[in-house]
Short mmCIF file of C-alpha atoms in Angstrom, two decimals:
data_model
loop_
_atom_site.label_atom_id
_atom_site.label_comp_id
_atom_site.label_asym_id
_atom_site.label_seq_id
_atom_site.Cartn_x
_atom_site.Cartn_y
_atom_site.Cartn_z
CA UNK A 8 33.06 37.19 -153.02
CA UNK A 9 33.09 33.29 -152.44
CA UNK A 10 35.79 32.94 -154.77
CA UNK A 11 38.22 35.47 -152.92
CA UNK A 12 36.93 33.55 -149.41
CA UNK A 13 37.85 30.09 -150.76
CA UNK A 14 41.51 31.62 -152.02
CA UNK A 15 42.30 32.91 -149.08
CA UNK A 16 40.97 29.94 -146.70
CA UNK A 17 43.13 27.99 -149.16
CA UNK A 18 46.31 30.32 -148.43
CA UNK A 19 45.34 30.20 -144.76
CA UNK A 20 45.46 26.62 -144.42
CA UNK A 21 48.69 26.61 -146.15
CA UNK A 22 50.48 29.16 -144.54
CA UNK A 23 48.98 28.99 -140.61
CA UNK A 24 50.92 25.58 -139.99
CA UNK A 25 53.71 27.30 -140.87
CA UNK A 26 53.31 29.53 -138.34
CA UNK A 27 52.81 26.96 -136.08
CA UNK A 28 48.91 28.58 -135.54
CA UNK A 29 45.84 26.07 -136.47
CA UNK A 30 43.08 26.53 -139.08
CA UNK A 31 40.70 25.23 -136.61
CA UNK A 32 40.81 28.43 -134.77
CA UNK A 33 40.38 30.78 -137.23
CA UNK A 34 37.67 29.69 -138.95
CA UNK A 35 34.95 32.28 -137.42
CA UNK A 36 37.64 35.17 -137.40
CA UNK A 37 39.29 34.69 -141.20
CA UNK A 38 37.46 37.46 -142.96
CA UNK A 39 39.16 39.75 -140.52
CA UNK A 40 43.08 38.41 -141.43
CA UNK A 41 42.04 37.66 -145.02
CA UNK A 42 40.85 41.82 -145.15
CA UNK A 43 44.65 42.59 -143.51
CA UNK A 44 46.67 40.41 -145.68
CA UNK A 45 44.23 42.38 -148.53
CA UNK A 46 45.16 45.31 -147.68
CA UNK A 47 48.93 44.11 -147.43
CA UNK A 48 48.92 43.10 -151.43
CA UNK A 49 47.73 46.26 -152.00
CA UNK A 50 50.38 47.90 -150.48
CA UNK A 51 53.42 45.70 -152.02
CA UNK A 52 51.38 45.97 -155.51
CA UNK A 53 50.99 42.24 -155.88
CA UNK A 54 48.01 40.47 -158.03
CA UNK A 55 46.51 37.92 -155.72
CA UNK A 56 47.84 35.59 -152.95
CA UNK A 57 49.52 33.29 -155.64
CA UNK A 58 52.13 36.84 -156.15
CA UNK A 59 52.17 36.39 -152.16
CA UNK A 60 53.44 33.54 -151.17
CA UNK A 61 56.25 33.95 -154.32
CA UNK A 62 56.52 37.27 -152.34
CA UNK A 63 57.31 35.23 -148.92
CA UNK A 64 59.59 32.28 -150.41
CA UNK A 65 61.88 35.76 -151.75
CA UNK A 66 61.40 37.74 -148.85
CA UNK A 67 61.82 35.46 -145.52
CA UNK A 68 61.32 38.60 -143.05
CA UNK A 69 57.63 38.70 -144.25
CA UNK A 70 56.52 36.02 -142.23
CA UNK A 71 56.93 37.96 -138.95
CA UNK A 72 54.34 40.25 -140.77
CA UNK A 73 52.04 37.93 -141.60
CA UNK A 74 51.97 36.93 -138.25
CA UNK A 75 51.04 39.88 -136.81
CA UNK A 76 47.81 39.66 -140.03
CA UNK A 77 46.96 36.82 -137.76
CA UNK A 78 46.95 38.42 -134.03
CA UNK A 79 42.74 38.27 -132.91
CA UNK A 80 42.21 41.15 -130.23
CA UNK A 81 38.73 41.13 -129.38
CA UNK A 82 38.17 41.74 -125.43
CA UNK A 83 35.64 42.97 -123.71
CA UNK A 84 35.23 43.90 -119.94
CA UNK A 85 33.89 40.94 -117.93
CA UNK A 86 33.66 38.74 -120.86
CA UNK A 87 32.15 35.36 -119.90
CA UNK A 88 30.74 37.03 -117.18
CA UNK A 89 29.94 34.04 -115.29
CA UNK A 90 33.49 33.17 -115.24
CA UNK A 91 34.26 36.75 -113.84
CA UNK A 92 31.90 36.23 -111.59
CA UNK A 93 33.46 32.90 -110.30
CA UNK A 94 36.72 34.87 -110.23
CA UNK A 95 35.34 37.63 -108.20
CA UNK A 96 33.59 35.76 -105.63
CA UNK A 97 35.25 32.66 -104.90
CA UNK A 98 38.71 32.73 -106.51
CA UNK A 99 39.89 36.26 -105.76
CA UNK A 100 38.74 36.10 -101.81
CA UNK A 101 40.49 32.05 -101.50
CA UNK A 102 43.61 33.54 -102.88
CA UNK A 103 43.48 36.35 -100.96
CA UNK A 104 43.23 34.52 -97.94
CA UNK A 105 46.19 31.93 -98.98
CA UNK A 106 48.41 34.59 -99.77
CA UNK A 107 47.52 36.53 -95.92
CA UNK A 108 48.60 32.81 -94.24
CA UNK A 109 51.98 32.92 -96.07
CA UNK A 110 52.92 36.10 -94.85
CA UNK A 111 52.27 38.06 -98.31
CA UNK A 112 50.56 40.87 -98.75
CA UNK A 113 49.51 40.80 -102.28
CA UNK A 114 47.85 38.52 -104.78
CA UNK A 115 49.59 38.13 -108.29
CA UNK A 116 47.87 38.05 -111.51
CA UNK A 117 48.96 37.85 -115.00
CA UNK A 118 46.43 38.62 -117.96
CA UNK A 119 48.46 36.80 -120.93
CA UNK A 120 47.07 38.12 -124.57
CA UNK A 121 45.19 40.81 -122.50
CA UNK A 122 44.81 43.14 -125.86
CA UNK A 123 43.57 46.48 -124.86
CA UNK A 124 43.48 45.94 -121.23
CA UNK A 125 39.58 44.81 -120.42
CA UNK A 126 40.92 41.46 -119.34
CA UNK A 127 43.38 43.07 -116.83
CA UNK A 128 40.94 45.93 -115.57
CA UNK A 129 38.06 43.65 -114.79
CA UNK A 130 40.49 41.32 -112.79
CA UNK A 131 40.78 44.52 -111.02
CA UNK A 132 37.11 45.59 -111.08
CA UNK A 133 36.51 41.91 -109.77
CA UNK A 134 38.42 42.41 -106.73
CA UNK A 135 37.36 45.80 -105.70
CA UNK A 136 33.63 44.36 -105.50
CA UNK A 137 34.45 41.49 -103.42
CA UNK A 138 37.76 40.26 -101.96
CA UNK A 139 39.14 44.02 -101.12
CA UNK A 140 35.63 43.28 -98.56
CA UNK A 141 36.22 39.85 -97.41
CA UNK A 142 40.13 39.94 -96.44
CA UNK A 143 41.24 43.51 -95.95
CA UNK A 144 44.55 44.89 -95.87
CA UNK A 145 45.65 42.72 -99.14
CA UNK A 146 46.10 43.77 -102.05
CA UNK A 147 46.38 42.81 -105.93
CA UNK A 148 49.12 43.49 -108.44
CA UNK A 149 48.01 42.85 -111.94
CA UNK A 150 50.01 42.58 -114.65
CA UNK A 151 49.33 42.43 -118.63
CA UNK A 152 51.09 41.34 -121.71
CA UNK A 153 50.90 41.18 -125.44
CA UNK A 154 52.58 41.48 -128.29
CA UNK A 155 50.80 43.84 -129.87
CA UNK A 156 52.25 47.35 -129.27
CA UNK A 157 49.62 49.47 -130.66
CA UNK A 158 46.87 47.55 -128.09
CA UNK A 159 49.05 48.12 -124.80
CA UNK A 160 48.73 52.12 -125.76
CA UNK A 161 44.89 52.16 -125.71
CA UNK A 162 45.56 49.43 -122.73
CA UNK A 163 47.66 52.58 -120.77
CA UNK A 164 45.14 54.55 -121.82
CA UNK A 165 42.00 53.01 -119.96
CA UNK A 166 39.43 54.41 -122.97
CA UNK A 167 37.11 52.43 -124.00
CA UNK A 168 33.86 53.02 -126.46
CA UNK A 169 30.24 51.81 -124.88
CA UNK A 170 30.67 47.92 -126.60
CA UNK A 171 33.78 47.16 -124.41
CA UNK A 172 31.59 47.54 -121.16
CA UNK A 173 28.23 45.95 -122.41
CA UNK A 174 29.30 42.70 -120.23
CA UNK A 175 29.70 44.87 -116.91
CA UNK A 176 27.77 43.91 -113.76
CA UNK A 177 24.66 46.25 -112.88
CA UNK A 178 26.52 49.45 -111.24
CA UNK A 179 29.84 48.75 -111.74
CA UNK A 180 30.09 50.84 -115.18
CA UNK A 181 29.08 54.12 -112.65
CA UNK A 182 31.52 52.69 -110.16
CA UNK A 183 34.67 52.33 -112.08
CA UNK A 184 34.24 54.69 -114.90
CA UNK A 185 33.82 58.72 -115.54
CA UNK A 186 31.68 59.30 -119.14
CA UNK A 187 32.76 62.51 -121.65
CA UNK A 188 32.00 62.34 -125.21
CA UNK A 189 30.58 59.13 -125.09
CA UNK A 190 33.62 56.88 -124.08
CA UNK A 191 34.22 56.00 -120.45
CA UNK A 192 37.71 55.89 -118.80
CA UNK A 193 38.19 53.55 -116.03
CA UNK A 194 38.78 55.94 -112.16
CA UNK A 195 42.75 55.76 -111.41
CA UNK A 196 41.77 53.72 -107.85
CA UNK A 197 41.09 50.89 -110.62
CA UNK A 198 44.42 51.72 -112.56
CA UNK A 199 46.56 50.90 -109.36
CA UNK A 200 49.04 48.22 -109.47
CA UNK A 201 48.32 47.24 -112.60
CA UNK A 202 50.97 47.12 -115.29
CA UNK A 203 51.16 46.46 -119.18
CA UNK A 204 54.20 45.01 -120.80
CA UNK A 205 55.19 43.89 -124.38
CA UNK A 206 55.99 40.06 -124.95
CA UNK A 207 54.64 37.68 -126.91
CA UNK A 208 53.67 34.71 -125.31
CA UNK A 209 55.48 32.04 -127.77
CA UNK A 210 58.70 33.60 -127.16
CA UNK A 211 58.97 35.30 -123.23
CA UNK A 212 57.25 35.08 -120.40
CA UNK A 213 56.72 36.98 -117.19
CA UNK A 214 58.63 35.46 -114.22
CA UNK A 215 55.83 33.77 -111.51
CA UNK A 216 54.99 32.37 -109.27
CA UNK A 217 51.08 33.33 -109.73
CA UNK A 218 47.94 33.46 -107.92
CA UNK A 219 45.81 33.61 -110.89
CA UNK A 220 46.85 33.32 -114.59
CA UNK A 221 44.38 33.81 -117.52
CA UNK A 222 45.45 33.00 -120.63
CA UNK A 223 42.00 33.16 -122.75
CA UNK A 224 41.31 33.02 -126.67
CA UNK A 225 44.42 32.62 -127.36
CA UNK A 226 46.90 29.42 -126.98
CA UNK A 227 44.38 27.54 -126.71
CA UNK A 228 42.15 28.61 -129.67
CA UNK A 229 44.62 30.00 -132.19
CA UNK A 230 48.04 27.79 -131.60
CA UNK A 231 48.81 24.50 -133.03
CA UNK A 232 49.02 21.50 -130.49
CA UNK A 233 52.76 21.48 -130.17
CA UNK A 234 53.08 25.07 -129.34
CA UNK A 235 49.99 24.86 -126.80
CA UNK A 236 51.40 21.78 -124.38
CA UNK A 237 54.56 23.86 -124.82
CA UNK A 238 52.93 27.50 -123.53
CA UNK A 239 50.74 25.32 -121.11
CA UNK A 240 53.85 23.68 -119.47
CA UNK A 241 55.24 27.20 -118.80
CA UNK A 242 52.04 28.39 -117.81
CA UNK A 243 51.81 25.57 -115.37
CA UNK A 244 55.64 26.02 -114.04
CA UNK A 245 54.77 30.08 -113.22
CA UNK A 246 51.35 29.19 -111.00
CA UNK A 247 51.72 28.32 -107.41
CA UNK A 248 50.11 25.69 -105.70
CA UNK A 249 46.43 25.95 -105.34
CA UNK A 250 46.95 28.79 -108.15
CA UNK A 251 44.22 28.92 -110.90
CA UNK A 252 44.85 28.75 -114.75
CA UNK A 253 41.56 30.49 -116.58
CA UNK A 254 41.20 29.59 -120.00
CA UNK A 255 38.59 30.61 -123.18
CA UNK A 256 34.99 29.42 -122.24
CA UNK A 257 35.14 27.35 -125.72
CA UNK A 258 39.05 25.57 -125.11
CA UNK A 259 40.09 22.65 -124.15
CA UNK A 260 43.73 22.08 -123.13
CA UNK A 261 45.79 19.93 -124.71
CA UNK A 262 46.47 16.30 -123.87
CA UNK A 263 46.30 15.02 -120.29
CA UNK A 264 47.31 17.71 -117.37
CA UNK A 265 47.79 16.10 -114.21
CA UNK A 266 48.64 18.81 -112.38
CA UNK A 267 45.96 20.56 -113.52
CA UNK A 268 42.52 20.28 -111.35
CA UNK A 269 39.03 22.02 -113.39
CA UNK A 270 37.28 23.33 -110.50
CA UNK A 271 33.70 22.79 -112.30
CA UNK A 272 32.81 20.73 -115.60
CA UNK A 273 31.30 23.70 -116.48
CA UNK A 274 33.97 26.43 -116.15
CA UNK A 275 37.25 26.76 -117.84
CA UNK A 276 39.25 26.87 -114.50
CA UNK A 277 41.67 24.76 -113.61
CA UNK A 278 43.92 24.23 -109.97
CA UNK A 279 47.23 23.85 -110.08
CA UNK A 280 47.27 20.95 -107.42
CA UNK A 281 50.76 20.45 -105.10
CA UNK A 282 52.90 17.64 -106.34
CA UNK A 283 52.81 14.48 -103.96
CA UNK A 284 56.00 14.19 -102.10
CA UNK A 285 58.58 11.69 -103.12
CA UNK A 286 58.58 8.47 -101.12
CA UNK A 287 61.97 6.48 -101.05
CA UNK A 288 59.85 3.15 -99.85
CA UNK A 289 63.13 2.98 -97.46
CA UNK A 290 66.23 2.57 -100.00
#
């Protein structure tokens, strides 16, 4: 009904700054957190959103439950696949190759927001079709975080309905999955080295340094500016040099980003570029 819509656009825009989230980014997606915080009247037996926000002014520990209302986890395997692709066949194989001339063995990756795991997996997926060719005897560890506990389950779980794959190159969905009851689960040699922990981005963060770090769809879309030069200056600290930051095919980042290199002006990929040594000009 338009007049439930423009009540609860109304509360949004009210209450998402306060969460230090941005209207801006939830425009397309607030039918899905206006149906949640529905639901949530329901259950506390309040009238309408009015009752609500009475109900969070008394009640303080709501927020943190609102803020989950707010959490977006669509993924999909290879989504943005010419990104993936990008990552597959020139990213993946570089890194690869840096991390061989430094004497490591393995190339670190860090899905941040990864939701139910696609994100992760297809980094994986991605460099079983093309670096694990080009530069053998390396290896990838992959690791994947959220804050949503319920998504890191089905992320363990490596189940996924037909929609999750619709994205997949030709031949990899035989490659990487096995098919009963119409839902495919990804083979265990795609499951190695790949790990799922829970953390919220806004409050912990793996420790790096990183070969690769995507952090898509989320900072950047859903966080207000403060919050995103904040995550993008830790983002920035945990990537190596020559490292790659991925981002949402539709973000920007915030503000100016020196350090920060896009690789095409058509690709959300950025290099994290070596800082210039310091010169003393003789004193």
């Amino acid at each position: 009904m338009p007049g439930r819509d423009e009540a609860c656009i109304r509360f949004l825009q009210w209450c998402l700054p306060e969460l230090g989230l941005r209207w801006k980014g939830y425009r397309k997606v607030r039918r899905t957190v206006c149906k949640r915080i529905t639901r949530r009247l329901r259950e506390l037996g309040l009238a309408d959103l009015e009752a609500y926000r009475r109900y969070l002014a008394a009640h303080p520990e709501e927020w943190r439950r609102l803020d989950g209302f707010c959490r977006i986890p669509i993924s999909r395997f290879y989504r943005d696949r010419r990104v993936f692709e990008t990552i597959g066949k020139q990213l993946l194989p570089e890194l690869a190759r840096r991390a061989r001339d430094r004497g490591a063995g393995m190339v670190r990756c860090w899905s941040a927001g990864c939701a139910s795991g696609e994100e992760a997996y297809s980094l994986r997926i991605a460099w079983q079709r093309q670096a694990s060719v080009e530069v053998p005897g390396m290896g990838i560890a992959v690791l994947g975080t959220d804050a949503e506990p319920q998504m890191l389950q089905r992320a363990r779980a490596a189940v996924y309905a037909a929609g999750s794959l619709k994205d997949m190159p030709a031949g990899c969905t035989e490659t990487a999955f096995t098919q009963a009851d119409g839902l495919y689960r990804l083979r265990d040699e795609f499951r190695e080295r790949t790990e799922f922990r829970l953390q919220d981005i806004r409050e912990e963060m793996p420790d790096g340094p990183f070969d690769l770090i995507c952090c898509r769809n989320l900072s950047f879309t859903y966080f207000d500016e403060p919050r995103q030069r904040s995550v993008l200056a830790e983002l920035s600290r945990r990537l190596r040099d020559h490292a790659y930051l991925v981002i949402g095919a539709h973000e920007r980042l915030p503000g100016e980003s020196p350090s920060l290199q896009q690789l095409d002006d058509l690709l959300p990929i950025y290099r994290k570029l070596p800082a210039e040594p310091v010169r003393n000009n003789g004193r």
